[in-house]
Amino acid sequence: MMDLLFASLFDYALFLAKTLTLVLGIAVLLILALRARQESDHGEHLEITDLNDRYRALTQALKEFSLPKKAYKTFLKAERKREKEREKAAQSDRPRLFVIEFNGDLRASEVAALRVLVTALLLEAQPGDEVLVRLDNAGGMVSEHGLAASQLARIRAKGIPLTVAVDKVAASGGYLMACVADRILAAPFAILGSIGVLAELPNFHRLLERHGVDFELHTAGEYKRTLTVFGENTDEGRQKLREQLEETHNLFKSFVAEYRPGLDLERVATGEYWHGQRAVELGLVDAIQTSDDYLLAASGEKELLKLKYSVHKKPIERLLSSIQASLDRAFATWRG
């Protein structure tokens, strides 16, 4: 019986060894493939998309499908004429509307790309040019979102008209960014506001104590650590953390007041959020309009250029970024 058991265990161990060897082999092949791809990459990349051309391509596709052949040929002839007129207008320095998309997460991880895009805009922008930021950001860490807001402030400080369009959400750190704009637009059901600060963490002290586990924390500085996850928290530590939160909240309110002085902060800086039309009534937003309608309206007068900056990362950096993004999404879902 024991021989049979050992034989079974040996077969099982052999099976695991083969499986592990196969998995490791696949992993090595993936790493080599990623490395080869990385070597073919060219580092930094600034992608520029002409949205006017994109709109014209969509229109042409619909015309080709819906019009009779003769009518479509007439349309193409007229379009070629219009194209020549557009080329002449381009030579006469037609004003441009630069479009940037910012999709926020807890760490505002797109702020690195935003810094480069803003610098490029400040180097290139001419009188009459404008910037539109399509913002989707539910907030997160204070310092990261503060830096993102400061990047947008660079545009406004140079006198370049800045519009922020919120189609989904600009809350907390997201609104910290949005408020910098000369004008804020929002879709009817977009969420805005949440001008507040929070800190939350679990505490396992009683669980560890129940199982006879000691936790030691040594600091230099009375308030180096106010609350801990594993140690016993004190009322004094809790009070200090609340003071720090209030200080950050006051900084948040002062920043909003600087750019939107007409806001009743006592009314809106409560941590609440509101949808589109109510946000207009409270002064958080200037008008109800989607970014799509804003761009269509501007396409007849301006060249619409969408900018996107990217850096090709090393394979391990891509893996770590993917893991971090998954953790951030999970944490955001847990917080609700």
Tab-separated table of C-alpha atoms in Angstrom:
chain	number	residue	atom	x	y	z
A	1	MET	CA	0.000	0.000	0.000
A	2	MET	CA	2.841	2.373	0.929
A	3	ASP	CA	4.686	1.495	-2.305
A	4	LEU	CA	1.555	2.375	-4.263
A	5	LEU	CA	1.267	5.691	-2.407
A	6	PHE	CA	4.917	6.581	-3.054
A	7	ALA	CA	4.525	5.623	-6.712
A	8	SER	CA	1.489	7.888	-7.015
A	9	LEU	CA	3.316	10.753	-5.321
A	10	PHE	CA	6.318	10.232	-7.613
A	11	ASP	CA	4.088	10.294	-10.706
A	12	TYR	CA	2.372	13.441	-9.411
A	13	ALA	CA	5.728	15.145	-8.738
A	14	LEU	CA	6.927	14.172	-12.214
A	15	PHE	CA	3.746	15.627	-13.710
A	16	LEU	CA	4.267	18.876	-11.794
A	17	ALA	CA	7.891	19.059	-12.941
A	18	LYS	CA	6.844	18.631	-16.582
A	19	THR	CA	4.111	21.231	-16.217
A	20	LEU	CA	6.492	23.673	-14.545
A	21	THR	CA	9.061	23.119	-17.293
A	22	LEU	CA	6.407	23.823	-19.936
A	23	VAL	CA	5.229	26.988	-18.180
A	24	LEU	CA	8.795	28.240	-17.776
A	25	GLY	CA	9.483	27.540	-21.426
A	26	ILE	CA	6.436	29.519	-22.521
A	27	ALA	CA	7.437	32.348	-20.176
A	28	VAL	CA	10.952	32.453	-21.658
A	29	LEU	CA	9.531	32.585	-25.191
A	30	LEU	CA	7.198	35.428	-24.209
A	31	ILE	CA	10.046	37.390	-22.616
A	32	LEU	CA	12.210	36.912	-25.715
A	33	ALA	CA	9.347	38.028	-27.949
A	34	LEU	CA	8.738	41.099	-25.815
A	35	ARG	CA	12.450	41.918	-25.823
A	36	ALA	CA	12.600	41.613	-29.610
A	37	ARG	CA	9.606	43.915	-29.901
A	38	GLN	CA	11.212	46.372	-27.516
A	39	GLU	CA	14.376	46.468	-29.603
A	40	SER	CA	12.287	47.418	-32.625
A	41	ASP	CA	10.578	50.229	-30.725
A	42	HIS	CA	11.798	53.792	-30.998
A	43	GLY	CA	11.217	55.097	-27.484
A	44	GLU	CA	9.154	58.253	-27.290
A	45	HIS	CA	6.358	58.857	-29.759
A	46	LEU	CA	4.085	61.849	-30.336
A	47	GLU	CA	1.011	60.813	-32.311
A	48	ILE	CA	-0.968	63.564	-34.063
A	49	THR	CA	-4.407	62.810	-35.491
A	50	ASP	CA	-6.174	65.273	-37.809
A	51	LEU	CA	-9.765	65.055	-36.602
A	52	ASN	CA	-11.009	67.151	-39.539
A	53	ASP	CA	-9.741	64.453	-41.895
A	54	ARG	CA	-11.373	61.813	-39.732
A	55	TYR	CA	-14.748	63.575	-39.904
A	56	ARG	CA	-14.425	63.999	-43.668
A	57	ALA	CA	-13.595	60.295	-44.059
A	58	LEU	CA	-16.705	59.349	-42.097
A	59	THR	CA	-18.852	61.663	-44.203
A	60	GLN	CA	-17.402	60.299	-47.418
A	61	ALA	CA	-18.065	56.701	-46.356
A	62	LEU	CA	-21.696	57.504	-45.595
A	63	LYS	CA	-22.105	59.393	-48.880
A	64	GLU	CA	-20.624	56.526	-50.854
A	65	PHE	CA	-23.060	54.096	-49.260
A	66	SER	CA	-26.217	56.235	-49.471
A	67	LEU	CA	-25.902	58.292	-52.670
A	68	PRO	CA	-26.462	57.094	-56.244
A	69	LYS	CA	-23.212	56.777	-58.210
A	70	LYS	CA	-23.792	59.947	-60.214
A	71	ALA	CA	-24.598	62.000	-57.116
A	72	TYR	CA	-21.584	60.540	-55.318
A	73	LYS	CA	-19.277	61.554	-58.204
A	74	THR	CA	-20.686	65.068	-57.978
A	75	PHE	CA	-20.001	65.060	-54.232
A	76	LEU	CA	-16.394	63.921	-54.782
A	77	LYS	CA	-15.830	66.655	-57.342
A	78	ALA	CA	-17.110	69.288	-54.917
A	79	GLU	CA	-15.042	67.761	-52.122
A	80	ARG	CA	-11.853	68.035	-54.184
A	81	LYS	CA	-12.606	71.710	-54.728
A	82	ARG	CA	-13.158	72.197	-51.023
A	83	GLU	CA	-9.885	70.391	-50.328
A	84	LYS	CA	-7.979	72.942	-52.415
A	85	GLU	CA	-9.658	75.732	-50.475
A	86	ARG	CA	-8.707	74.056	-47.201
A	87	GLU	CA	-5.082	73.821	-48.320
A	88	LYS	CA	-5.064	77.555	-49.035
A	89	ALA	CA	-6.638	78.236	-45.645
A	90	ALA	CA	-3.989	76.085	-43.980
A	91	GLN	CA	-1.292	78.146	-45.627
A	92	SER	CA	-2.866	81.273	-44.142
A	93	ASP	CA	-2.359	79.981	-40.579
A	94	ARG	CA	-5.838	78.741	-39.757
A	95	PRO	CA	-6.245	78.599	-35.943
A	96	ARG	CA	-5.839	75.207	-34.326
A	97	LEU	CA	-7.683	73.398	-31.572
A	98	PHE	CA	-5.374	70.937	-29.827
A	99	VAL	CA	-7.191	68.005	-28.215
A	100	ILE	CA	-5.775	66.067	-25.248
A	101	GLU	CA	-7.439	63.110	-23.538
A	102	PHE	CA	-6.758	62.426	-19.867
A	103	ASN	CA	-8.131	59.213	-18.354
A	104	GLY	CA	-7.474	59.301	-14.642
A	105	ASP	CA	-6.795	56.573	-12.109
A	106	LEU	CA	-5.866	56.612	-8.428
A	107	ARG	CA	-2.254	57.480	-9.218
A	108	ALA	CA	-3.019	59.871	-12.117
A	109	SER	CA	-0.526	57.762	-14.055
A	110	GLU	CA	-1.068	59.717	-17.299
A	111	VAL	CA	0.434	62.840	-15.726
A	112	ALA	CA	3.876	61.968	-17.130
A	113	ALA	CA	2.524	62.103	-20.682
A	114	LEU	CA	0.530	65.247	-19.851
A	115	ARG	CA	3.713	67.053	-18.802
A	116	VAL	CA	5.313	66.387	-22.187
A	117	LEU	CA	2.183	67.349	-24.147
A	118	VAL	CA	1.803	70.637	-22.272
A	119	THR	CA	5.460	71.488	-22.864
A	120	ALA	CA	5.058	70.728	-26.587
A	121	LEU	CA	1.953	72.923	-26.756
A	122	LEU	CA	3.663	75.841	-25.035
A	123	LEU	CA	6.490	75.627	-27.558
A	124	GLU	CA	4.168	75.482	-30.584
A	125	ALA	CA	0.943	77.377	-29.784
A	126	GLN	CA	0.245	80.546	-31.769
A	127	PRO	CA	-2.259	83.370	-31.180
A	128	GLY	CA	-5.757	82.083	-31.905
A	129	ASP	CA	-4.944	78.482	-30.936
A	130	GLU	CA	-6.956	76.698	-28.235
A	131	VAL	CA	-6.687	73.572	-26.094
A	132	LEU	CA	-9.483	71.125	-25.277
A	133	VAL	CA	-8.932	68.504	-22.568
A	134	ARG	CA	-11.364	65.586	-22.627
A	135	LEU	CA	-11.235	64.644	-18.964
A	136	ASP	CA	-12.430	61.423	-17.355
A	137	ASN	CA	-11.138	61.274	-13.793
A	138	ALA	CA	-12.715	60.152	-10.519
A	139	GLY	CA	-9.767	61.321	-8.394
A	140	GLY	CA	-7.192	59.622	-6.237
A	141	MET	CA	-3.908	60.564	-4.591
A	142	VAL	CA	-3.525	64.237	-3.750
A	143	SER	CA	0.039	64.927	-4.887
A	144	GLU	CA	-0.360	63.191	-8.267
A	145	HIS	CA	-3.629	64.931	-9.132
A	146	GLY	CA	-2.258	68.220	-7.849
A	147	LEU	CA	0.629	67.868	-10.296
A	148	ALA	CA	-1.806	67.112	-13.124
A	149	ALA	CA	-3.815	70.240	-12.268
A	150	SER	CA	-0.585	72.264	-12.203
A	151	GLN	CA	0.213	71.099	-15.735
A	152	LEU	CA	-3.108	72.464	-16.988
A	153	ALA	CA	-2.437	75.671	-15.077
A	154	ARG	CA	0.694	76.124	-17.225
A	155	ILE	CA	-1.534	76.382	-20.308
A	156	ARG	CA	-3.817	78.951	-18.762
A	157	ALA	CA	-0.875	80.958	-17.376
A	158	LYS	CA	0.383	81.420	-20.963
A	159	GLY	CA	-2.942	82.901	-22.024
A	160	ILE	CA	-3.911	79.964	-24.239
A	161	PRO	CA	-7.705	79.412	-24.051
A	162	LEU	CA	-8.313	76.169	-22.170
A	163	THR	CA	-11.572	74.225	-22.201
A	164	VAL	CA	-12.199	71.050	-20.208
A	165	ALA	CA	-14.979	68.731	-21.399
A	166	VAL	CA	-16.326	66.149	-18.947
A	167	ASP	CA	-18.359	63.426	-20.630
A	168	LYS	CA	-18.392	61.017	-17.676
A	169	VAL	CA	-16.785	62.146	-14.428
A	170	ALA	CA	-14.536	64.835	-12.949
A	171	ALA	CA	-14.703	64.295	-9.213
A	172	SER	CA	-12.315	65.043	-6.350
A	173	GLY	CA	-8.853	65.164	-7.962
A	174	GLY	CA	-10.610	65.149	-11.322
A	175	TYR	CA	-12.433	68.361	-10.467
A	176	LEU	CA	-9.167	69.782	-9.117
A	177	MET	CA	-7.926	69.468	-12.708
A	178	ALA	CA	-11.142	70.670	-14.357
A	179	CYS	CA	-11.461	73.864	-12.335
A	180	VAL	CA	-8.275	75.256	-13.888
A	181	ALA	CA	-9.998	75.687	-17.267
A	182	ASP	CA	-11.345	78.958	-18.621
A	183	ARG	CA	-14.504	77.006	-19.408
A	184	ILE	CA	-15.887	73.675	-18.211
A	185	LEU	CA	-18.375	71.698	-20.304
A	186	ALA	CA	-20.231	68.615	-19.117
A	187	ALA	CA	-22.525	65.992	-20.591
A	188	PRO	CA	-26.024	65.933	-19.043
A	189	PHE	CA	-25.304	62.942	-16.787
A	190	ALA	CA	-21.639	63.622	-16.076
A	191	ILE	CA	-20.620	63.557	-12.404
A	192	LEU	CA	-18.791	66.574	-10.976
A	193	GLY	CA	-17.693	67.856	-7.589
A	194	SER	CA	-16.657	65.710	-4.642
A	195	ILE	CA	-14.499	68.556	-3.327
A	196	GLY	CA	-13.259	66.712	-0.275
A	197	VAL	CA	-10.476	64.554	1.120
A	198	LEU	CA	-10.545	61.090	2.659
A	199	ALA	CA	-8.235	58.524	4.207
A	200	GLU	CA	-9.235	54.972	5.014
A	201	LEU	CA	-7.390	51.861	6.139
A	202	PRO	CA	-8.217	48.588	7.889
A	203	ASN	CA	-6.745	47.792	11.294
A	204	PHE	CA	-5.803	44.235	12.260
A	205	HIS	CA	-4.527	44.950	15.755
A	206	ARG	CA	-7.256	43.076	17.640
A	207	LEU	CA	-6.954	40.085	15.296
A	208	LEU	CA	-3.184	39.886	15.838
A	209	GLU	CA	-3.604	40.340	19.596
A	210	ARG	CA	-6.135	37.529	19.722
A	211	HIS	CA	-3.583	35.195	18.132
A	212	GLY	CA	-0.691	36.310	20.281
A	213	VAL	CA	1.123	38.235	17.552
A	214	ASP	CA	3.014	41.365	18.604
A	215	PHE	CA	3.547	44.266	16.215
A	216	GLU	CA	6.212	46.884	16.849
A	217	LEU	CA	6.517	50.252	15.133
A	218	HIS	CA	9.443	52.542	15.911
A	219	THR	CA	9.496	56.147	14.706
A	220	ALA	CA	11.520	59.310	15.182
A	221	GLY	CA	9.139	62.235	15.213
A	222	GLU	CA	5.935	62.487	17.227
A	223	TYR	CA	3.626	62.296	14.210
A	224	LYS	CA	5.748	60.281	11.795
A	225	ARG	CA	2.948	57.711	11.742
A	226	THR	CA	-0.497	58.707	12.993
A	227	LEU	CA	-2.453	55.517	12.196
A	228	THR	CA	-1.201	52.031	11.358
A	229	VAL	CA	-2.689	48.903	9.825
A	230	PHE	CA	-1.285	46.446	12.382
A	231	GLY	CA	-0.573	48.471	15.506
A	232	GLU	CA	-2.940	49.856	18.127
A	233	ASN	CA	-4.236	53.257	17.046
A	234	THR	CA	-4.802	56.065	19.521
A	235	ASP	CA	-7.332	58.894	19.734
A	236	GLU	CA	-4.433	61.325	19.534
A	237	GLY	CA	-3.289	59.771	16.269
A	238	ARG	CA	-6.808	59.881	14.865
A	239	GLN	CA	-7.150	63.551	15.793
A	240	LYS	CA	-3.850	64.378	14.115
A	241	LEU	CA	-4.912	62.627	10.928
A	242	ARG	CA	-8.181	64.564	10.906
A	243	GLU	CA	-6.194	67.790	11.236
A	244	GLN	CA	-4.046	66.801	8.277
A	245	LEU	CA	-7.140	66.004	6.230
A	246	GLU	CA	-8.666	69.386	7.071
A	247	GLU	CA	-5.459	71.129	6.050
A	248	THR	CA	-5.458	69.324	2.696
A	249	HIS	CA	-9.162	70.113	2.231
A	250	ASN	CA	-8.508	73.816	2.830
A	251	LEU	CA	-5.713	73.703	0.262
A	252	PHE	CA	-8.109	72.050	-2.190
A	253	LYS	CA	-10.744	74.745	-1.591
A	254	SER	CA	-8.222	77.563	-1.974
A	255	PHE	CA	-7.071	76.152	-5.309
A	256	VAL	CA	-10.647	75.896	-6.602
A	257	ALA	CA	-11.453	79.406	-5.367
A	258	GLU	CA	-8.460	80.819	-7.236
A	259	TYR	CA	-9.758	79.601	-10.589
A	260	ARG	CA	-13.519	79.762	-9.977
A	261	PRO	CA	-13.952	82.671	-7.553
A	262	GLY	CA	-17.718	82.789	-8.032
A	263	LEU	CA	-18.282	79.392	-6.430
A	264	ASP	CA	-20.056	79.163	-3.090
A	265	LEU	CA	-17.498	76.865	-1.468
A	266	GLU	CA	-19.533	76.471	1.700
A	267	ARG	CA	-22.214	74.913	-0.476
A	268	VAL	CA	-20.138	72.784	-2.858
A	269	ALA	CA	-16.991	71.827	-0.897
A	270	THR	CA	-18.808	69.230	1.196
A	271	GLY	CA	-17.550	66.134	-0.605
A	272	GLU	CA	-20.864	65.777	-2.465
A	273	TYR	CA	-21.123	65.344	-6.225
A	274	TRP	CA	-23.745	66.455	-8.729
A	275	HIS	CA	-24.833	65.631	-12.261
A	276	GLY	CA	-24.589	67.944	-15.260
A	277	GLN	CA	-27.444	70.453	-15.042
A	278	ARG	CA	-27.333	70.744	-11.260
A	279	ALA	CA	-23.584	71.293	-11.494
A	280	VAL	CA	-24.277	74.205	-13.867
A	281	GLU	CA	-26.723	75.727	-11.399
A	282	LEU	CA	-24.133	75.504	-8.626
A	283	GLY	CA	-21.423	77.076	-10.774
A	284	LEU	CA	-19.237	73.978	-10.992
A	285	VAL	CA	-19.781	73.857	-14.765
A	286	ASP	CA	-20.323	76.553	-17.383
A	287	ALA	CA	-22.489	74.737	-19.945
A	288	ILE	CA	-24.052	71.420	-20.888
A	289	GLN	CA	-22.374	70.046	-23.995
A	290	THR	CA	-20.558	66.856	-24.930
A	291	SER	CA	-17.000	67.015	-26.194
A	292	ASP	CA	-18.185	65.522	-29.497
A	293	ASP	CA	-20.600	68.403	-30.158
A	294	TYR	CA	-17.958	70.940	-29.156
A	295	LEU	CA	-15.468	69.486	-31.634
A	296	LEU	CA	-18.016	69.299	-34.448
A	297	ALA	CA	-18.965	72.921	-33.920
A	298	ALA	CA	-15.299	73.971	-33.988
A	299	SER	CA	-14.361	71.862	-37.022
A	300	GLY	CA	-15.680	74.429	-39.493
A	301	GLU	CA	-13.380	77.177	-38.213
A	302	LYS	CA	-10.325	75.431	-36.790
A	303	GLU	CA	-7.899	72.650	-37.493
A	304	LEU	CA	-8.579	69.919	-34.937
A	305	LEU	CA	-5.404	68.111	-33.888
A	306	LYS	CA	-5.568	65.318	-31.329
A	307	LEU	CA	-2.291	64.764	-29.494
A	308	LYS	CA	-1.141	61.584	-27.783
A	309	TYR	CA	2.261	60.960	-26.244
A	310	SER	CA	3.557	57.498	-25.416
A	311	VAL	CA	6.790	55.864	-24.306
A	312	HIS	CA	7.587	52.270	-25.193
A	313	LYS	CA	8.422	50.548	-21.930
A	314	LYS	CA	10.632	47.586	-21.181
A	315	PRO	CA	8.806	44.252	-20.892
A	316	ILE	CA	9.137	44.158	-17.099
A	317	GLU	CA	7.868	47.745	-16.867
A	318	ARG	CA	4.838	46.868	-18.971
A	319	LEU	CA	4.116	43.881	-16.736
A	320	LEU	CA	4.444	45.951	-13.564
A	321	SER	CA	2.286	48.739	-15.026
A	322	SER	CA	-0.391	46.197	-15.930
A	323	ILE	CA	-0.335	44.704	-12.432
A	324	GLN	CA	-0.474	48.159	-10.846
A	325	ALA	CA	-3.413	49.190	-13.043
A	326	SER	CA	-5.290	46.010	-12.083
A	327	LEU	CA	-4.676	46.682	-8.383
A	328	ASP	CA	-5.839	50.288	-8.764
A	329	ARG	CA	-9.032	49.188	-10.505
A	330	ALA	CA	-9.694	46.588	-7.819
A	331	PHE	CA	-9.114	49.125	-5.057
A	332	ALA	CA	-11.348	51.689	-6.755
A	333	THR	CA	-14.119	49.068	-7.059
A	334	TRP	CA	-13.723	48.086	-3.405
A	335	ARG	CA	-14.028	51.744	-2.357
A	336	GLY	CA	-17.207	52.149	-4.425
